[in-house]
Rosetta silent file (secondary structure, phi, psi, omega in degrees, C-alpha in Angstrom):
SEQUENCE: MKESRAYHTLEKIVLDKGILKDLQQMSLFKHTGKLEVFHSMLLKYCPKNLHFHYSSMSARTQLAIMDHNENVHCKQATTTSGVQRYNVVFPKHSKEWVAKKPFEPTTQTFRDELVNVVLEYRRNPNIAVPDESSQLTVPTLPANIARKPKPAKEDAISRSQDFPNKASAMLYIDSCALVEL
SCORE:     score description
SCORE:     0.000 S_00000001
   1 L     0.000    2.885  169.964   72.594   77.034   71.351 S_00000001
   2 L   -42.530  -28.174 -170.395   76.178   75.966   72.557 S_00000001
   3 L   -93.544  -22.594  173.894   77.331   76.482   69.059 S_00000001
   4 L   -63.541  157.920 -172.498   76.155   80.048   68.340 S_00000001
   5 H   -62.785  -46.904 -178.281   78.463   82.988   67.891 S_00000001
   6 H   -64.833  -35.354  174.205   76.783   84.694   71.087 S_00000001
   7 H   -58.819  -56.914 -177.722   77.520   81.757   73.290 S_00000001
   8 H   -55.056  -31.655  179.253   81.261   81.655   72.241 S_00000001
   9 H   -73.538  -49.604  166.998   81.479   85.196   72.750 S_00000001
  10 H   -60.589  -31.210 -175.300   79.981   85.136   76.189 S_00000001
  11 H   -83.976  -15.067  166.173   81.806   82.294   77.261 S_00000001
  12 H   -66.283  -48.416  177.499   85.124   84.172   76.097 S_00000001
  13 H   -51.637  -65.547 -175.908   84.176   87.001   78.302 S_00000001
  14 H   -43.706  -53.704 -162.665   83.101   84.859   81.434 S_00000001
  15 H   -87.276   -4.749 -177.789   86.014   82.609   81.337 S_00000001
  16 L   -70.981  133.734 -168.946   88.620   85.228   80.522 S_00000001
  17 H   -62.289  -26.057  175.194   91.334   84.784   83.094 S_00000001
  18 H   -64.193  -45.812 -176.782   91.930   88.601   83.535 S_00000001
  19 H   -76.761  -15.741 -179.924   88.157   89.161   84.473 S_00000001
  20 H   -84.014  -39.057  173.387   88.286   86.242   86.758 S_00000001
  21 H   -65.937  -44.052  170.548   91.266   87.608   88.562 S_00000001
  22 H   -51.839  -53.999 -179.888   89.674   91.030   88.758 S_00000001
  23 H   -54.173  -24.472 -170.075   86.645   89.510   90.227 S_00000001
  24 H   -81.027  -36.613  175.867   88.498   87.551   92.794 S_00000001
  25 H   -57.891  -63.162 -176.382   90.215   90.724   93.722 S_00000001
  26 H   -52.323  -46.247  179.533   87.159   92.802   93.928 S_00000001
  27 H   -63.499  -25.077  166.539   85.398   90.258   96.110 S_00000001
  28 L   -83.657    0.984 -177.482   88.152   90.733   98.646 S_00000001
  29 L   -64.908  128.151 -173.677   87.704   94.297   98.718 S_00000001
  30 L  -129.843  152.160  174.857   87.439   95.818  102.091 S_00000001
  31 L   -72.429  131.287 -176.411   86.787   99.445  103.458 S_00000001
  32 L   -98.988   12.080  175.920   89.997  100.600  105.248 S_00000001
  33 H   -44.133  -44.185 -173.496   88.334  103.100  107.643 S_00000001
  34 H   -78.846  -30.218 -176.346   89.109  101.015  110.657 S_00000001
  35 H   -70.312  -46.220 -178.102   92.627  100.299  109.600 S_00000001
  36 H   -68.721  -32.543 -177.421   93.121  104.089  109.473 S_00000001
  37 H   -68.514  -50.255 -175.887   91.584  104.708  112.787 S_00000001
  38 H   -65.311  -36.856  177.438   94.260  102.045  114.412 S_00000001
  39 H   -61.662  -31.975  173.717   97.011  103.665  112.205 S_00000001
  40 H   -57.355  -66.172 -177.881   95.717  107.049  113.908 S_00000001
  41 H   -55.023  -38.233 -175.136   96.029  105.454  117.369 S_00000001
  42 H   -76.480  -24.212  179.289   99.535  103.895  116.609 S_00000001
  43 H   -70.468  -22.027 -174.210  100.844  107.244  115.559 S_00000001
  44 L   -82.370  -21.438 -171.028   99.957  108.601  119.146 S_00000001
  45 L  -106.335  -46.569 -176.521  101.945  105.758  120.860 S_00000001
  46 L  -126.039   85.308 -168.522  104.780  105.722  118.026 S_00000001
  47 L   -73.371  146.249  177.159  105.169  109.185  116.459 S_00000001
  48 L   -65.539  -42.516 -172.094  107.249  109.050  113.073 S_00000001
  49 L   -83.021   26.739  172.960  109.424  111.720  113.944 S_00000001
  50 L  -120.872  133.518  174.857  110.927  110.160  117.203 S_00000001
  51 L   -92.899  131.660  171.127  113.384  107.362  116.888 S_00000001
  52 L  -111.683  134.411  160.099  112.563  104.344  119.371 S_00000001
  53 L   -45.122  175.289 -179.162  114.844  101.265  120.130 S_00000001
  54 H   -79.391  -33.634  178.739  113.278   97.995  118.870 S_00000001
  55 H   -69.667  -55.053 -176.323  112.136   96.947  122.416 S_00000001
  56 H   -58.660  -45.646  178.766  110.494  100.456  123.187 S_00000001
  57 H   -54.621  -52.805  174.224  109.057  100.220  119.610 S_00000001
  58 H   -56.211  -44.260 -177.213  107.602   96.776  120.299 S_00000001
  59 H   -70.718  -27.019 -167.678  106.042   97.845  123.768 S_00000001
  60 H   -88.449  -32.634  179.068  104.431  101.072  122.347 S_00000001
  61 H   -73.005  -38.746  176.785  102.939   99.159  119.423 S_00000001
  62 H   -48.644  -52.126 -170.384  101.394   96.512  122.119 S_00000001
  63 H   -63.166  -37.371  173.977   99.969   99.537  124.064 S_00000001
  64 H   -62.749  -34.428 -178.126   98.589  100.847  120.801 S_00000001
  65 H   -72.706  -46.310 -179.721   96.819   97.583  120.044 S_00000001
  66 H   -60.487  -34.474 -178.560   95.386   97.176  123.680 S_00000001
  67 H   -69.861  -43.786 -176.035   94.190  100.746  123.413 S_00000001
  68 H   -65.252  -49.909 -175.036   92.621  100.178  119.873 S_00000001
  69 H   -59.207  -36.900 -173.617   91.118   96.811  121.087 S_00000001
  70 H   -73.793  -22.509 -174.349   89.642   98.385  124.293 S_00000001
  71 H  -122.087   18.410  173.680   87.863  101.107  122.194 S_00000001
  72 L   -65.381  -23.386 -177.620   86.926   99.420  118.859 S_00000001
  73 L  -127.516   50.972  171.909   83.498   99.106  119.698 S_00000001
  74 L   -65.682  143.336 -177.815   82.571  102.361  120.867 S_00000001
  75 L  -107.225  166.450 -169.716   78.920  103.154  120.828 S_00000001
  76 E   -61.592  147.613  176.389   77.351  106.116  119.559 S_00000001
  77 L   -79.586  153.665 -170.758   76.984  109.145  121.942 S_00000001
  78 E  -124.558  161.350  169.523   73.788  109.904  123.305 S_00000001
  79 L   -83.752  171.687 -177.878   71.984  112.932  124.958 S_00000001
  80 L   -62.156  -15.033  176.395   71.151  113.126  128.496 S_00000001
  81 L   -93.534   -4.272  172.640   67.673  111.821  127.505 S_00000001
  82 L    93.740   11.076 -176.915   69.129  108.669  125.769 S_00000001
  83 L   -81.436  129.148  176.251   68.337  110.110  122.226 S_00000001
  84 E   -54.025  128.890  171.596   71.304  109.126  119.677 S_00000001
  85 L   -71.691  159.797  173.653   73.553  112.259  118.845 S_00000001
  86 L  -152.868  154.545  179.657   74.360  113.130  115.267 S_00000001
  87 E  -124.675  125.766  175.049   76.652  116.095  114.025 S_00000001
  88 E   -88.279  124.978 -176.280   75.731  117.557  110.538 S_00000001
  89 E  -142.379  159.016 -175.177   78.755  118.439  108.482 S_00000001
  90 L  -116.183   87.031 -170.420   79.690  119.523  105.021 S_00000001
  91 L   -62.674  147.412 -179.290   82.700  117.322  103.548 S_00000001
  92 L   -70.124  -41.563 -166.533   84.716  119.184  100.747 S_00000001
  93 L   -81.176  -34.765  171.101   84.747  116.100   98.665 S_00000001
  94 L   -99.441  -12.995  175.822   81.120  115.351   98.368 S_00000001
  95 L    63.542   37.575  175.419   79.782  118.778   98.794 S_00000001
  96 L  -139.558  146.770  161.823   76.692  117.662  100.488 S_00000001
  97 L   -73.642  142.154 -174.426   75.473  117.843  103.911 S_00000001
  98 E  -145.458  149.488  179.029   75.603  114.729  105.979 S_00000001
  99 E   -95.185  129.876 -165.948   74.943  113.502  109.544 S_00000001
 100 E  -114.104  160.219 -179.396   77.775  111.914  110.967 S_00000001
 101 L   -98.978  116.356  168.158   77.658  109.845  114.437 S_00000001
 102 L   -82.974  151.087  174.997   79.793  111.064  117.284 S_00000001
 103 E   -93.833  161.022  162.336   81.167  108.357  119.635 S_00000001
 104 L   -57.300  156.210  177.294   81.481  108.139  123.307 S_00000001
 105 L   -66.071  153.516  167.718   84.729  109.188  124.620 S_00000001
 106 L   -58.393  149.170  172.273   87.625  106.783  124.742 S_00000001
 107 L  -126.956  151.000  174.281   88.632  104.829  127.868 S_00000001
 108 L  -114.807   37.752 -169.084   92.071  103.797  128.839 S_00000001
 109 L   -68.218  -22.321  179.832   91.225  101.423  131.715 S_00000001
 110 H   -52.745  -32.525 -165.382   93.713   98.660  130.267 S_00000001
 111 H   -74.218  -25.067  173.125   96.349  100.921  131.463 S_00000001
 112 H   -84.975  -22.829 -175.173   95.322  100.569  135.319 S_00000001
 113 H   -74.307  -40.086  174.203   94.827   97.042  134.716 S_00000001
 114 H   -54.495  -56.295  173.466   98.301   96.755  133.141 S_00000001
 115 H   -53.039  -48.891 -176.904   99.941   98.620  136.206 S_00000001
 116 H   -64.840  -30.769 -175.288   98.279   96.206  138.596 S_00000001
 117 H   -87.990  -13.057 -178.184   99.415   93.196  136.927 S_00000001
 118 H   -79.940  -42.772 -171.812  103.072   94.403  136.422 S_00000001
 119 H   -75.991  -37.209  162.430  103.045   95.226  140.277 S_00000001
 120 H   -49.058  -47.526  176.480  101.491   92.065  141.217 S_00000001
 121 H   -61.425  -52.082  179.458  104.154   90.365  139.126 S_00000001
 122 H   -47.725  -51.801 -175.140  106.788   92.441  140.644 S_00000001
 123 L   -94.355   12.262  174.478  105.845   91.651  144.245 S_00000001
 124 L   -90.152  105.984 -174.777  105.488   87.901  143.725 S_00000001
 125 L   -60.799  -22.885 -178.763  108.549   86.423  145.469 S_00000001
 126 L   -74.166    0.974  171.530  108.335   83.123  143.378 S_00000001
 127 L  -100.735  110.262  178.434  109.383   85.369  140.273 S_00000001
 128 L   -65.131  133.309  175.147  112.979   86.010  139.570 S_00000001
 129 L   -57.599  -51.655  166.633  113.437   89.590  138.581 S_00000001
 130 L   -80.370   65.802  175.319  115.722   88.852  135.697 S_00000001
 131 L   -84.315  135.725 -169.429  113.422   86.279  134.232 S_00000001
 132 H   -73.215  -29.418 -172.739  114.566   84.838  130.853 S_00000001
 133 H   -80.855   -3.232  175.108  111.036   84.365  129.550 S_00000001
 134 H   -94.456   -3.301  179.175  110.370   88.086  129.757 S_00000001
 135 L   -72.090  123.259  177.558  113.490   88.951  127.595 S_00000001
 136 L   -81.326  125.299  173.317  112.513   90.474  124.233 S_00000001
 137 L   -90.337  129.655  170.964  114.821   88.936  121.490 S_00000001
 138 L   -92.176  127.210 -166.305  115.751   91.318  118.866 S_00000001
 139 L   -83.228  170.781  178.450  115.563   89.820  115.599 S_00000001
 140 L   -62.935  107.356 -170.086  118.257   90.481  112.962 S_00000001
 141 L   -84.539  140.237  177.355  117.432   93.907  111.531 S_00000001
 142 L   -58.186  150.851  175.941  118.278   95.023  107.847 S_00000001
 143 L   -57.263  167.404  176.205  121.128   97.405  107.152 S_00000001
 144 L   -62.639  141.266 -167.845  120.214  101.075  106.857 S_00000001
 145 L   -94.936    0.357  177.862  118.156  101.965  103.827 S_00000001
 146 L   -54.643  144.625  179.345  120.045  105.366  103.355 S_00000001
 147 L   -89.016   -8.088 -169.534  121.393  105.733   99.694 S_00000001
 148 L  -124.341  141.469  175.001  124.348  107.919  100.977 S_00000001
 149 L   -66.568  146.863 -176.888  126.970  106.956  103.609 S_00000001
 150 L   -63.034  110.175  175.749  126.502  109.003  107.010 S_00000001
 151 L   -65.118  171.357  176.224  128.385  112.163  107.033 S_00000001
 152 L   -69.325  155.857  176.114  130.605  113.204  109.931 S_00000001
 153 H   -56.751  -47.465 -178.073  128.677  115.247  112.467 S_00000001
 154 H   -53.033  -45.112 -172.375  130.768  118.384  111.938 S_00000001
 155 H   -73.343  -37.294 -177.333  129.864  118.368  108.146 S_00000001
 156 H   -69.114  -32.855 -178.879  126.131  117.810  108.845 S_00000001
 157 H   -75.315  -50.887 -162.289  126.169  120.620  111.546 S_00000001
 158 H   -74.110  -35.636  172.869  128.082  123.056  109.242 S_00000001
 159 H   -69.446  -22.420  173.710  125.791  122.299  106.276 S_00000001
 160 H   -85.424  -15.644 -179.918  122.678  122.819  108.430 S_00000001
 161 H   -85.163  -20.969  177.460  124.066  126.092  109.713 S_00000001
 162 L   -58.806  -28.441 -170.195  124.442  127.453  106.110 S_00000001
 163 L  -105.832  143.170 -176.781  120.616  128.119  105.878 S_00000001
 164 L   -54.598  -39.675 -171.411  118.842  131.008  107.375 S_00000001
 165 L  -156.360  164.806 -163.214  115.701  129.019  108.652 S_00000001
 166 H   -71.598  -45.966 -173.465  114.495  125.442  108.523 S_00000001
 167 H   -60.777  -37.666  175.239  112.087  125.941  105.548 S_00000001
 168 H   -76.267  -17.296  172.401  114.890  126.965  103.095 S_00000001
 169 H   -63.338  -39.291 -163.314  116.939  124.002  104.361 S_00000001
 170 H   -69.407  -47.960 -173.279  114.077  121.644  103.556 S_00000001
 171 H   -63.558  -26.822 -175.079  113.686  123.138   99.998 S_00000001
 172 H   -67.217  -49.331  176.409  117.595  122.880   99.582 S_00000001
 173 H   -57.368  -49.046 -173.133  117.520  119.009  100.703 S_00000001
 174 H   -69.265  -41.975 -178.389  114.538  118.444   98.564 S_00000001
 175 H   -67.396  -33.290  171.079  115.957  120.149   95.376 S_00000001
 176 H   -49.261  -48.353 -175.545  119.260  117.903   95.975 S_00000001
 177 H   -58.937  -46.060  179.857  117.226  115.002   95.805 S_00000001
 178 H   -51.371  -44.666 -169.532  115.441  115.931   92.787 S_00000001
 179 H   -76.040  -38.735  172.444  118.680  116.764   90.916 S_00000001
 180 H   -48.880  -51.806 -173.972  120.291  113.365   92.042 S_00000001
 181 L   -66.902    0.000    0.000  117.474  111.312   90.677 S_00000001
């Protein structure tokens, strides 16, 4: 039946490069819930609204990773009698009551361990304080991504004082950005 019209139609569909590429992508699909949990943890150590120098940002990211790794396998919370707990919630997107598993509180025992290691390292007379192996080398960072040159501080201050409150300043800045595009 390899010469039949149905066979050739099926072969054309099954061997279509677009479908094969889509299937390959679909087979690699993963739920991103755990990644979102990590990003939430990262924001506790590296809030977006604060600027950190490279070495500080690197250290904060490493702390977030250690915190996440310590708590990634939290167990479901139980009652005092050992029965697993559940919270019944009504998410807006599903509009159905569902049972969610609450987890045990997180721990940060890695912090105590880290402090002990640092103190032990510092008290060791065989280790020089300005040890070259502990120095962080800052990679060449790209130029600023701002589309406009940085204004003089006085200009920025005078422009920000033209607004009666912060909300109207944000609207003004947003409307300028829309006009320029």
